[in-house]
Coordinates of C-alpha atoms and ligand atoms in Angstrom, one line a residue:
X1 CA -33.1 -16.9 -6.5
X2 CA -31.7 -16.8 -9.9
X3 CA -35.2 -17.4 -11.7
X4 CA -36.7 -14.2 -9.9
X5 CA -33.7 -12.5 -10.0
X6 CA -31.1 -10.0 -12.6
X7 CA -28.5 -7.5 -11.2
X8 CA -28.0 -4.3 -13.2
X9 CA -24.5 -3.1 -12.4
X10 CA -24.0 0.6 -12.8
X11 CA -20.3 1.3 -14.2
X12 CA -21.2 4.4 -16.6
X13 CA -19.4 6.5 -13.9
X14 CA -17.1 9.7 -14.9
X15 CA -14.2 8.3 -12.2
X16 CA -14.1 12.2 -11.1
X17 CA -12.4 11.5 -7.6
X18 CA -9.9 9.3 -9.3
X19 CA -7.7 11.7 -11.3
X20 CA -6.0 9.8 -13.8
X21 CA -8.6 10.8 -16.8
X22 CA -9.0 6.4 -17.0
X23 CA -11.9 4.6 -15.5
X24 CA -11.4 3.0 -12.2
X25 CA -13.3 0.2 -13.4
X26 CA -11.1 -0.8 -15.5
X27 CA -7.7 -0.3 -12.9
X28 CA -6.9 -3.9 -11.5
X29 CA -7.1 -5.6 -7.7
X30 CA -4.7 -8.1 -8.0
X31 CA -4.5 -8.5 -11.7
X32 CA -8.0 -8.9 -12.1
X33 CA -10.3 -5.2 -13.3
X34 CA -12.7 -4.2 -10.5
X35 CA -15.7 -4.4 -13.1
X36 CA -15.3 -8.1 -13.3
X37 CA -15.4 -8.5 -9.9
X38 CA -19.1 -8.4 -10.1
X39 CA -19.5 -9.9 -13.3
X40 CA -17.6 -12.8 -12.9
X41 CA -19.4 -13.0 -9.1
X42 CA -23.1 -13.1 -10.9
X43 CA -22.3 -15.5 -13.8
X44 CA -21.0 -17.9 -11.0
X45 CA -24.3 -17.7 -9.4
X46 CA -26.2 -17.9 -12.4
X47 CA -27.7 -14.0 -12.5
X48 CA -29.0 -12.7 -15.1
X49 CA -26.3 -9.5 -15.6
X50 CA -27.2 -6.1 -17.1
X51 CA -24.6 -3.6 -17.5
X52 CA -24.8 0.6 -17.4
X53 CA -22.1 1.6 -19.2
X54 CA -20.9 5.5 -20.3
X55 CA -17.5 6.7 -19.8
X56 CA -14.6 4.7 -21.1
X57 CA -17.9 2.2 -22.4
X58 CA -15.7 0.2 -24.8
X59 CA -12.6 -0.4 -22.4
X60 CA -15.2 -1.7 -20.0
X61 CA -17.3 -3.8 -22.8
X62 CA -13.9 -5.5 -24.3
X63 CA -12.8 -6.7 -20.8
X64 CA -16.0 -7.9 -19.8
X65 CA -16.6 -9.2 -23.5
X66 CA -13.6 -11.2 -22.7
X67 CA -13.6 -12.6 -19.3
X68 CA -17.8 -13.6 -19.4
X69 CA -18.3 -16.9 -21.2
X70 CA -22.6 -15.9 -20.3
X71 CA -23.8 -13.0 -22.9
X72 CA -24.3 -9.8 -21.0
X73 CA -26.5 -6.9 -22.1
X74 CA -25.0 -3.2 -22.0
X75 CA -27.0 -0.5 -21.5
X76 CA -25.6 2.5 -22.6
X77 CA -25.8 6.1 -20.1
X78 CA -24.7 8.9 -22.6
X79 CA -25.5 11.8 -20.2
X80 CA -23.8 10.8 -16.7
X81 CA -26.5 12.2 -14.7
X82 CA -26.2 10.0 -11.4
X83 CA -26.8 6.6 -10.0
X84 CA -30.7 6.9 -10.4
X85 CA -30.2 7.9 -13.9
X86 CA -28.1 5.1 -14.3
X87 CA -30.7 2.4 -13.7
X88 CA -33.5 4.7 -14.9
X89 CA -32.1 3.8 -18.6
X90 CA -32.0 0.1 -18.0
X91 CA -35.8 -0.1 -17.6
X92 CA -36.7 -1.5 -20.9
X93 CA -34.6 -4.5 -19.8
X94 CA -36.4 -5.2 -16.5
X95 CA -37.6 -9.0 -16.4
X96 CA -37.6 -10.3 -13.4
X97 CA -39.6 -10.2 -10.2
X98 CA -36.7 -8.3 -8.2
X99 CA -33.8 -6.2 -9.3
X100 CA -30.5 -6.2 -7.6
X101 CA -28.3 -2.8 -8.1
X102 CA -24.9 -2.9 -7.6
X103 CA -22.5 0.1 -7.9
X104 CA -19.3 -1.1 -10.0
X105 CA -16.9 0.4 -7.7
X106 CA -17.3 -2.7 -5.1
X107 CA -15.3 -5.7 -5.9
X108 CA -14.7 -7.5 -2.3
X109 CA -18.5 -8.3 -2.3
X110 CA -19.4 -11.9 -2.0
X111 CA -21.3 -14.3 -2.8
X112 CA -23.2 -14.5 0.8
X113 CA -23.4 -11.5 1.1
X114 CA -26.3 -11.2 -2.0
X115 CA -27.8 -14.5 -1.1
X116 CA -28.6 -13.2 2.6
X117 CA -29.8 -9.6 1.1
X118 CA -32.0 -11.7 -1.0
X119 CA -33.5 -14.5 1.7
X120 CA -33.9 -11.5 4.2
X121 CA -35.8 -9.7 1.6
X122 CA -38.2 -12.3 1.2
X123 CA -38.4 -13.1 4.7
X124 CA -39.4 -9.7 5.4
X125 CA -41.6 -9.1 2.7
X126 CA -39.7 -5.7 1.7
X127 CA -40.2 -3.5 -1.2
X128 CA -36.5 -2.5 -1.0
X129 CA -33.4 -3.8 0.7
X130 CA -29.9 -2.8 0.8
X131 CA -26.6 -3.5 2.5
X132 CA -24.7 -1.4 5.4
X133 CA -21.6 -1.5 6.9
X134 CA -20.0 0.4 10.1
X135 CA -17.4 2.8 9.4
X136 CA -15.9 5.1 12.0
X137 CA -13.9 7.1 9.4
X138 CA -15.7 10.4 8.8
X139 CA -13.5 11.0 5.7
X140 CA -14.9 8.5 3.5
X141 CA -17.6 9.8 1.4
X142 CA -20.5 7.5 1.9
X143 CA -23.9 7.8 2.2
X144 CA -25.0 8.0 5.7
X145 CA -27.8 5.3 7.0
X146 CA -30.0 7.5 8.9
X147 CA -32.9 5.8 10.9
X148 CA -35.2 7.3 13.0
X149 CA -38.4 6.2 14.3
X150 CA -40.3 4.1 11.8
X151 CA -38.2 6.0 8.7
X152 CA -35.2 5.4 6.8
X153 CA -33.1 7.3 4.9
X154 CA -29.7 7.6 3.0
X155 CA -27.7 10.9 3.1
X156 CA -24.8 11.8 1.4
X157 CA -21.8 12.5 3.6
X158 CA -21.6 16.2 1.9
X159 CA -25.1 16.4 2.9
X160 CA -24.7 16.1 6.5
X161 CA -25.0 19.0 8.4
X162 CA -23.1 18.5 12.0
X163 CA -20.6 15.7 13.4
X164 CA -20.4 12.5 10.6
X165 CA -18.7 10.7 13.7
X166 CA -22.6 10.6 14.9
X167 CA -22.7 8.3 11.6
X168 CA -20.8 5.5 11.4
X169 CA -23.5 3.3 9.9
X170 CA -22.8 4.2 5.5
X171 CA -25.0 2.8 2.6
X172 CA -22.6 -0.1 0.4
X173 CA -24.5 0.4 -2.4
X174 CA -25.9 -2.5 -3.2
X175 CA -29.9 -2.5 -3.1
X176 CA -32.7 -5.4 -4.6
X177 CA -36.2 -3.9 -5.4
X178 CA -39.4 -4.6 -5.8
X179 CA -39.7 -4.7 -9.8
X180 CA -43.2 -3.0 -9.2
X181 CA -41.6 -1.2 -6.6
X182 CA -39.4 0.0 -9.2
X183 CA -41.9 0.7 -12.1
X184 CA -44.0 2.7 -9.9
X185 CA -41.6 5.1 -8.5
X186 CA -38.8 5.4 -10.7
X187 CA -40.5 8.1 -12.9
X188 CA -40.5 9.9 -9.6
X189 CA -36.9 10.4 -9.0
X190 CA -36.0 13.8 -9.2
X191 CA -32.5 15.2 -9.5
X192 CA -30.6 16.5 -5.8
X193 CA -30.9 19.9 -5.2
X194 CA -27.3 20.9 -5.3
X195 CA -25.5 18.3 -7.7
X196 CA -28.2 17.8 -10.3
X197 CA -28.1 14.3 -9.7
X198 CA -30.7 11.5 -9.6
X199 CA -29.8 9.7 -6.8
X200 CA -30.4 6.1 -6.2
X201 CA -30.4 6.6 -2.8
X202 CA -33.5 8.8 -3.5
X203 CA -35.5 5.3 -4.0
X204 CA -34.7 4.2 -0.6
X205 CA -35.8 7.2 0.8
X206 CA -39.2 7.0 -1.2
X207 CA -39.7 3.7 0.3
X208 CA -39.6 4.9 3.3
X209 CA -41.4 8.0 2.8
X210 CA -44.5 5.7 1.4
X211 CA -44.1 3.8 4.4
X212 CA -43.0 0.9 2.4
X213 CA -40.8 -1.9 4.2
X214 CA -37.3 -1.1 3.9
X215 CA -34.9 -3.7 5.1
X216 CA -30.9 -3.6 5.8
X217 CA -28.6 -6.0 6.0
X218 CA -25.3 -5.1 7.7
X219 CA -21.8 -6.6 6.1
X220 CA -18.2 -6.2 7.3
X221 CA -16.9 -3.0 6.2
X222 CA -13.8 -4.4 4.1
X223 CA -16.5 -6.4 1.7
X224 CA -18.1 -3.6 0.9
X225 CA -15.8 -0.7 0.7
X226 CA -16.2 1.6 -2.8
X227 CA -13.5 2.3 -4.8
X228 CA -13.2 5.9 -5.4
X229 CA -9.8 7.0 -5.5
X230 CA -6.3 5.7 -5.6
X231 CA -5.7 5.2 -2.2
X232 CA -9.2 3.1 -2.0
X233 CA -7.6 1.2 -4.7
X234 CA -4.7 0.5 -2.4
X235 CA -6.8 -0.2 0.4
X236 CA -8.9 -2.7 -1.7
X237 CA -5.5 -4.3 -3.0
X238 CA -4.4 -4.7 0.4
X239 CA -7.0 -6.5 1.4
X240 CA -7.7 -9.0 -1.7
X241 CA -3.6 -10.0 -1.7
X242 CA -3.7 -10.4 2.4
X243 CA -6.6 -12.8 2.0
X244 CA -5.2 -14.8 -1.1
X245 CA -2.1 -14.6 0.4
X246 CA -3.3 -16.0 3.7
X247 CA -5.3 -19.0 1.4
X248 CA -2.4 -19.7 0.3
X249 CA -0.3 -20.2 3.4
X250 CA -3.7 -22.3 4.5
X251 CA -2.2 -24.7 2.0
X252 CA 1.1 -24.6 2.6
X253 CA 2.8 -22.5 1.0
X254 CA 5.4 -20.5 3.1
X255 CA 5.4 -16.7 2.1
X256 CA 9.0 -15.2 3.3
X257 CA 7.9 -11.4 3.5
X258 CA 4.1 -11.6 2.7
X259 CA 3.6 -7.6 3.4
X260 CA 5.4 -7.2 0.2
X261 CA 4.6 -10.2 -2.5
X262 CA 2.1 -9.6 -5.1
X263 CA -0.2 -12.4 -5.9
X264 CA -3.0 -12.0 -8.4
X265 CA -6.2 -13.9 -7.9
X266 CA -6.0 -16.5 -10.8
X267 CA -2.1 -18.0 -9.3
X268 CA -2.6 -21.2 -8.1
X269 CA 0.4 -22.4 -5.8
X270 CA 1.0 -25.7 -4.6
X271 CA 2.1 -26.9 -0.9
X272 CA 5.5 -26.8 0.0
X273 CA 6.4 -24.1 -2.1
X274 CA 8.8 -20.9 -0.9
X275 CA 8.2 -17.3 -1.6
X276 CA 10.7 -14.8 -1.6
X277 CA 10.7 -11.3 -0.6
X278 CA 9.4 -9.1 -3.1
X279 CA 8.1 -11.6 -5.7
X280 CA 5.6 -11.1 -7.8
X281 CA 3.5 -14.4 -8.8
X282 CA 0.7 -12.2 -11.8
X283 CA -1.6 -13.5 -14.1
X284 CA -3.0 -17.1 -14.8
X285 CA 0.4 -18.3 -13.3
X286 CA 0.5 -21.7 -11.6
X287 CA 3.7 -22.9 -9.5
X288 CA 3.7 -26.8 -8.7
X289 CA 5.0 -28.6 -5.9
X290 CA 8.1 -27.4 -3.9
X291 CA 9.3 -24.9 -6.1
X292 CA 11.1 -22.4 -4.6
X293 CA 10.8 -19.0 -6.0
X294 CA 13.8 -16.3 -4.6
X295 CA 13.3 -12.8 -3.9
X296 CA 12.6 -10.1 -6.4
X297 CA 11.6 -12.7 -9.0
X298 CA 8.5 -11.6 -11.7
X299 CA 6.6 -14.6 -12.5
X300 CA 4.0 -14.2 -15.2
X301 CA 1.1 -16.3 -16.7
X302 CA 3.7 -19.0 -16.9
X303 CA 3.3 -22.6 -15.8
X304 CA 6.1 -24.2 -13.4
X305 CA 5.5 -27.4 -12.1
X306 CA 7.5 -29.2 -9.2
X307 CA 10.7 -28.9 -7.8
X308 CA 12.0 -26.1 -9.9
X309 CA 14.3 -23.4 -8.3
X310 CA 13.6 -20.0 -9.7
X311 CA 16.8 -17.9 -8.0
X312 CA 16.7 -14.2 -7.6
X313 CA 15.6 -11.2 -9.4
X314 CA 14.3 -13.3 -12.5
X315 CA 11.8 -12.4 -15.3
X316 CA 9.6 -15.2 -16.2
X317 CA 6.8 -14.9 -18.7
X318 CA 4.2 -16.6 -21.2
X319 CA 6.6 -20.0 -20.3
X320 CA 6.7 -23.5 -19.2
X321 CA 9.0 -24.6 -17.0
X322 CA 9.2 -28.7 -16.4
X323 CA 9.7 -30.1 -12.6
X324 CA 13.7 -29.7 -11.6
X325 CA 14.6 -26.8 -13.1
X326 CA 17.3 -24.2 -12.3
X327 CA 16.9 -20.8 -13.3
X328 CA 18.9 -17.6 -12.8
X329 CA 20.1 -15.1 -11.0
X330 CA 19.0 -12.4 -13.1
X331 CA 17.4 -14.5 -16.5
X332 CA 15.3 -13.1 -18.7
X333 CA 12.7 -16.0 -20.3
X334 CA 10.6 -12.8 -22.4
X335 CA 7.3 -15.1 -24.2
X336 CA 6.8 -18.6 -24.8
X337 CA 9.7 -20.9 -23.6
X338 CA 10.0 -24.7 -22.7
X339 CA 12.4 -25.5 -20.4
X340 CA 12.5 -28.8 -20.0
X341 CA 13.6 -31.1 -16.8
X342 CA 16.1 -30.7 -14.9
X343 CA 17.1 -28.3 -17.8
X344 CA 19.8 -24.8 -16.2
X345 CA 19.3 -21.3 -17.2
X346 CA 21.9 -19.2 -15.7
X347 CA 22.7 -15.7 -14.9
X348 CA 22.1 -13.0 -17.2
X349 CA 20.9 -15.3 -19.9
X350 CA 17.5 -14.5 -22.0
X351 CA 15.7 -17.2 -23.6
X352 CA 12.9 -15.7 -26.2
X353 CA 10.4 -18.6 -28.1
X354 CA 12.9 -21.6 -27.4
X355 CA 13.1 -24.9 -26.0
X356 CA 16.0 -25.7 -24.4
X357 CA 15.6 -29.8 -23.7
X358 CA 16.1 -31.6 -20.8
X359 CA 19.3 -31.6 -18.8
X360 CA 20.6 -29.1 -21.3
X361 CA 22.5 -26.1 -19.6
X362 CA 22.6 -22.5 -20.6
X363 CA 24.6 -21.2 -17.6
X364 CA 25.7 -17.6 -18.8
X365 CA 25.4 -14.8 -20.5
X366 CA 23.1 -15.9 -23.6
X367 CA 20.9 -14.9 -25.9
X368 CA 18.7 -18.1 -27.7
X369 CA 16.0 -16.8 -29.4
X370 CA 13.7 -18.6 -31.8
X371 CA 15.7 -21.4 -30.8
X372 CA 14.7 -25.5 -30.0
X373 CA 17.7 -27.1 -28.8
X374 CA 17.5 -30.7 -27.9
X375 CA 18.7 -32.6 -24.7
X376 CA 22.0 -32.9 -22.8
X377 CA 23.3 -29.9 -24.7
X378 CA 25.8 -27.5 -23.4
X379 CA 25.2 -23.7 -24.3
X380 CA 28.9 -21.8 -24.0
X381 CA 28.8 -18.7 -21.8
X382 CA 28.0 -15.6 -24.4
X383 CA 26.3 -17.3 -26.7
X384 CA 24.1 -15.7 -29.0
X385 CA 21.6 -16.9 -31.2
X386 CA 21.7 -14.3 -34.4
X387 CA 18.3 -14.8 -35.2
X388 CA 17.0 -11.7 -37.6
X389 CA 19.0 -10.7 -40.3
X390 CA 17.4 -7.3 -40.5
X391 CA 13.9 -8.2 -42.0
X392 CA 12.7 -11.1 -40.6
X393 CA 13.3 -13.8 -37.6
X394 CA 15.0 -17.3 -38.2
X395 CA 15.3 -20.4 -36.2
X396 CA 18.2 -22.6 -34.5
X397 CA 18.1 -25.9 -34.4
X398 CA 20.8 -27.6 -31.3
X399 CA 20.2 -31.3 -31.4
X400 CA 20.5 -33.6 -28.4
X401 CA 24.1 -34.0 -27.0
X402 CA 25.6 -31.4 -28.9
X403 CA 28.4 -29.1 -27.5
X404 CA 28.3 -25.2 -27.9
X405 CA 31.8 -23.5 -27.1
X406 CA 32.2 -20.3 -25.0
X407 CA 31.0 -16.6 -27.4
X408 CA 29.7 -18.4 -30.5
X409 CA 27.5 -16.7 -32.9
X410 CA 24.8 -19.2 -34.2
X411 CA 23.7 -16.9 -37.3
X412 CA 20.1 -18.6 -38.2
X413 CA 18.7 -20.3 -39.9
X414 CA 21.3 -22.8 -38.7
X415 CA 21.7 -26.4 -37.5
X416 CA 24.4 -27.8 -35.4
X417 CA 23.3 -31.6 -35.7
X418 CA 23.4 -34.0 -32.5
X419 CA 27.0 -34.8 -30.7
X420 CA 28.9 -32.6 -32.4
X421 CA 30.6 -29.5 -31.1
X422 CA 31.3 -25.8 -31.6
X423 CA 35.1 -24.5 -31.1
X424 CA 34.9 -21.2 -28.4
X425 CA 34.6 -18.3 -30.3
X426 CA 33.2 -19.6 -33.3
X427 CA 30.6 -17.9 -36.1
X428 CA 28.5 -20.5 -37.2
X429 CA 27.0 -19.9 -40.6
X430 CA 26.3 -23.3 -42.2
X431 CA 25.1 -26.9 -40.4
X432 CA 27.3 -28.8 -38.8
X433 CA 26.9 -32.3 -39.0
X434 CA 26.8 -34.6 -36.4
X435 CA 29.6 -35.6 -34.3
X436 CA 32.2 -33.2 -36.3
X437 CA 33.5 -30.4 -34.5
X438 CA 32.9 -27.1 -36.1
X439 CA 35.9 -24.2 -35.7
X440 CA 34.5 -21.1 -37.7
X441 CA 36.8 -18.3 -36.5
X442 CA 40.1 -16.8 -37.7
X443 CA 43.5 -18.6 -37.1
X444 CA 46.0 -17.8 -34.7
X445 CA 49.6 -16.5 -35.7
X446 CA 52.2 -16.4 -33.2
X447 CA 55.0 -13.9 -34.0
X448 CA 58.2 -15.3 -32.5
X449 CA 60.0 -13.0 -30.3
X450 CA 57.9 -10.1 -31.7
X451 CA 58.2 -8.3 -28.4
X452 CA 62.5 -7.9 -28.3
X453 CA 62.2 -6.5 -32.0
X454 CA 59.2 -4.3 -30.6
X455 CA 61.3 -3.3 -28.1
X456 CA 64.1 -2.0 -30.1
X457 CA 61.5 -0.1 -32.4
X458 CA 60.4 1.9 -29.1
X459 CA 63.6 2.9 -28.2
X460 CA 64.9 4.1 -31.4
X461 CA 62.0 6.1 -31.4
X462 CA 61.9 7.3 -28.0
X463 CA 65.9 8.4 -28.8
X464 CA 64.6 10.4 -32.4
X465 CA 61.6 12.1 -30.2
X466 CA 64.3 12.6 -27.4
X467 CA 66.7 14.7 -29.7
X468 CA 63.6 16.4 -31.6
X469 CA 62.4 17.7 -28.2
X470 CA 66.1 19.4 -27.7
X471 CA 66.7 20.7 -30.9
X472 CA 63.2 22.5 -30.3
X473 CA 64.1 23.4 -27.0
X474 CA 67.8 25.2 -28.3
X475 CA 65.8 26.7 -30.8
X476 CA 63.3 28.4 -28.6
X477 CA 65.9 29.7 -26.3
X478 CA 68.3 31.2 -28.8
X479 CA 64.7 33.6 -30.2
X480 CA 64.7 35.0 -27.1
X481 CA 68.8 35.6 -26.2
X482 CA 69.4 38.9 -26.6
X483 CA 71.4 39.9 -30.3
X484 CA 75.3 40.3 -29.8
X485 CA 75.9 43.7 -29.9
X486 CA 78.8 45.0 -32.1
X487 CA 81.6 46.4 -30.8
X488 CA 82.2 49.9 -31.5
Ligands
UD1_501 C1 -22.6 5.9 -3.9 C2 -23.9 6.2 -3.1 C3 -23.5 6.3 -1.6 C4 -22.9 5.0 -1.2 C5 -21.7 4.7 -2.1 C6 -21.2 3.3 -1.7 C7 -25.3 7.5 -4.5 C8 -25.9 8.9 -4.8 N1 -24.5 7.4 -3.5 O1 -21.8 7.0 -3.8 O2 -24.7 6.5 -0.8 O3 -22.5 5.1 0.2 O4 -22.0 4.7 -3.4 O5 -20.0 2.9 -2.4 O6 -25.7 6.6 -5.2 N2 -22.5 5.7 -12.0 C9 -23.1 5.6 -13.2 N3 -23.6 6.7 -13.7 C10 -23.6 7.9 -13.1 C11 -22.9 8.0 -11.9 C12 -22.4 6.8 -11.3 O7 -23.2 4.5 -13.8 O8 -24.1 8.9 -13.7 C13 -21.8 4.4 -11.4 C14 -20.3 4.6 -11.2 O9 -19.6 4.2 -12.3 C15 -20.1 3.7 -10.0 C16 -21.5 3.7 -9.3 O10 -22.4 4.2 -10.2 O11 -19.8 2.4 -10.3 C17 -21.4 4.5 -8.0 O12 -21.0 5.8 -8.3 P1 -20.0 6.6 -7.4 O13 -19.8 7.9 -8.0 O14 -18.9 5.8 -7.0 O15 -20.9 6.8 -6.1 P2 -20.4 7.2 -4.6 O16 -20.1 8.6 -4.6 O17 -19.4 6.2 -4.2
MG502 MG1 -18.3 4.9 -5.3

């Protein structure tokens, strides 16, 4: 098959239906964009993959760009005139003996699903092939597989005059031709009478018309489905995360509210692992070995091998976690943290481009960025790291077995060297050497019976505002007593 065969993939579309002015080729199933879907499908099987691209062309030439290791060619529709027009401007590149067309919009196809549409092609010696599906719903715009006596055609839905209940058998839009096929009749595609379009449909229908052999092949609904508009998307979402959620539990992994976890298609999970409610597992994450990951956590492209207990509502991303970890309630680990084993982050604590070493303990309320602190070390609840003076970022260095006290400020670039310790409340400015204890905050004055004298103060006062308030008082009335009046 993939000597005599190349797919063209038509993704120059305008995304009309979709309404968010972006191309839906580009929106994500489970993390990965519906585009590469396909691409990724035919470089797995070795085809040879031209693209039609149009609207949104560099978006959708980037991501492919970066996902295919295989060099694909990109064929460029400037005038969206229709799917026929689409593969129309890819002829120059036809060469191979059969040409598989795929819409973009389709990204639960799979692999059997083109390898049976190409053996039953053969076996029937067709000039053209494509796949069905049955679908009850008469509000989904598909074409419409209409066969009668020895002809077969494809109408679109809008098309239809009568009951589209009377056809539940829609075109998935994925075809193989005859190359010849192709070169013969492509030049007589004409555009639809009402939308202007060349329709690729139109070639089906040719086929048929020439009474050429036209073969179908029918494939479950939900593996072909378009994507169109955003509930489609949803609906294709659905499906992808049931079915990687279900893989998942097929290797034992126990999902605790599976309707609503997100998993993306490139997490890998291990057996024996927990999933909360409301987790989110995205990216190229990969959880080892009974971890258990709490409800509402956000774990992204970050690496967290066995045993580790990620607690609730947690942000994880671009990290490494090691095997018996602790982590959270509510911690923030932003980009590119080591936490090493049996290391504790604790609530409300955000770690940003630091290592905090094994069996060291952050437990609350800190801030350590740019920071590599060693083993066995003890972070004080509120400690922050001070790391950017305004222009640029510096780094802290905690060696092993060093003690931090509760509210320091670590102002980097700064060292506190191994064993040594950090009074509560302290500003550290300058290293401090091993084993010394640092206290970098103001002394404390007690003022003996300061409180009696206080005391004394307040109530000579309160007695001066006392006999102010009167004297006012006298003042005021005596305006308005009436003047003595003088005796005759
Ligand atoms: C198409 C089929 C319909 C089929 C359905 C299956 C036609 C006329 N209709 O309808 O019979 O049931 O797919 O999902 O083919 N594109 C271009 N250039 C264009 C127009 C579209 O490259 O000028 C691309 C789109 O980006 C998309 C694909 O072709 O990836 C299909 O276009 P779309 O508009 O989704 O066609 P449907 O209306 O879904
Ligand atoms: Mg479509």
């Amino acid at each position: 098959m993939l000597k005599v065969v190349q797919a063209i993939i038509l993704a120059a579309g305008k995304s009309k239906r979709f309404k968010t002015g972006s191309s839906k080729l580009t929106q994500t199933v489970c993390g990965q964009p519906i585009i590469l879907y396909q691409t990724l499908l035919f470089e797995k099987m070795g085809v040879n993959v031209t693209v039609v691209v149009g609207h949104h062309k560099d978006e959708i030439q980037k991501l492919i760009g970066h996902a295919n290791k295989q060099p694909i060619t990109f064929v460029e529709q400037t005038e969206q005139k229709g799917t026929g027009h689409a593969l129309a401007c890819t002829q120059s590149f036809w060469h191979k003996e059969y040409i598989l067309v795929c819409n973009g919009d389709v990204p639960l196809i799979t692999q059997d699903i083109i390898t049976q549409l190409y053996e039953t092609h053969i076996q029937t010696n067709a000039a053209v092939s494509f796949v069905t599906a049955h679908d009850t719903n008469p509000a989904n715009q598909y074409g419409r597989v209409v066969k009668k006596e020895n002809t077969i055609n494809i109408i679109e839905a809008k098309e239809i005059t009568g009951s589209l209940e009377e056809y539940c058998c829609i075109n998935a839009g994925i075809y193989l031709f005859n190359k010849d096929f192709l070169d013969t009749y492509i030049q007589e595609l004409a555009p639809n009478d009402k939308s202007l379009e060349y329709y690729v449909t139109d070639l089906v229908n040719m086929a048929s018309a020439y009474n050429l052999k036209v073969n179908t092949i029918s494939a479950p609904f939900d593996r072909v489905r378009g994507v169109n508009t955003l509930e489609e998307l949803w609906a294709a979402e659905h499906i992808k995360r049931s079915e990687l959620i279900k893989n998942h539990m097929q290797n034992g992994v126990r999902f605790l509210a599976p309707q609503n976890t997100h998993v993306d298609t490139q997490v890998t999970i291990e057996s024996g692992c927990i999933i909360g409610s409301g987790v989110q597992l995205t990216g190229s994450t990969s959880i080892g070995k009974k971890t258990v990951v709490e409800h509402f956590s956000v774990i992204h492209n970050t690496v967290i091998q066995d045993h580790v207990l990620i607690k609730s509502h947690c942000v994880v991303e671009h990290s490494t976690i090691h095997a018996n970890v602790q982590i959270g309630p509510f911690a923030y680990l932003r980009e590119h943290n080591i936490v090493e084993d049996h290391a504790a982050v604790g609530s409300f604590v955000e770690l940003k481009k630091t290592t905090l070493g094994a069996h060291s303990k952050a437990k609350h309320l800190s801030y350590l960025g740019d920071a590599t602190i060693g083993s066995n070390v003890n972070i004080g609840g509120g400690t922050i790291t001070a790391n950017h003076d305004g222009v640029q970022k510096h780094k802290t260095v905690i060696k092993d077995n060093a003690y931090v006290g509760a509210n320091n400020t670590l102002v980097a670039p700064v060292c506190i060297e191994e064993e040594s310790y950090t009074a509560a409340g302290s500003t550290i400015t300058q290293l401090v050497p091993a084993h010394a204890l640092a206290i970098a905050r103001s002394r404390q004055v007690n003022k003996i019976n300061y409180v009696s004298v206080l005391k004394e103060k307040l109530m000579f006062v309160s007695k001066k505002k006392k006999q102010e308030k009167d004297q006012n008082y006298h003042a005021a009335v005596k305006m308005y007593e009436p003047e003595k009046v003088q005796e005759p």
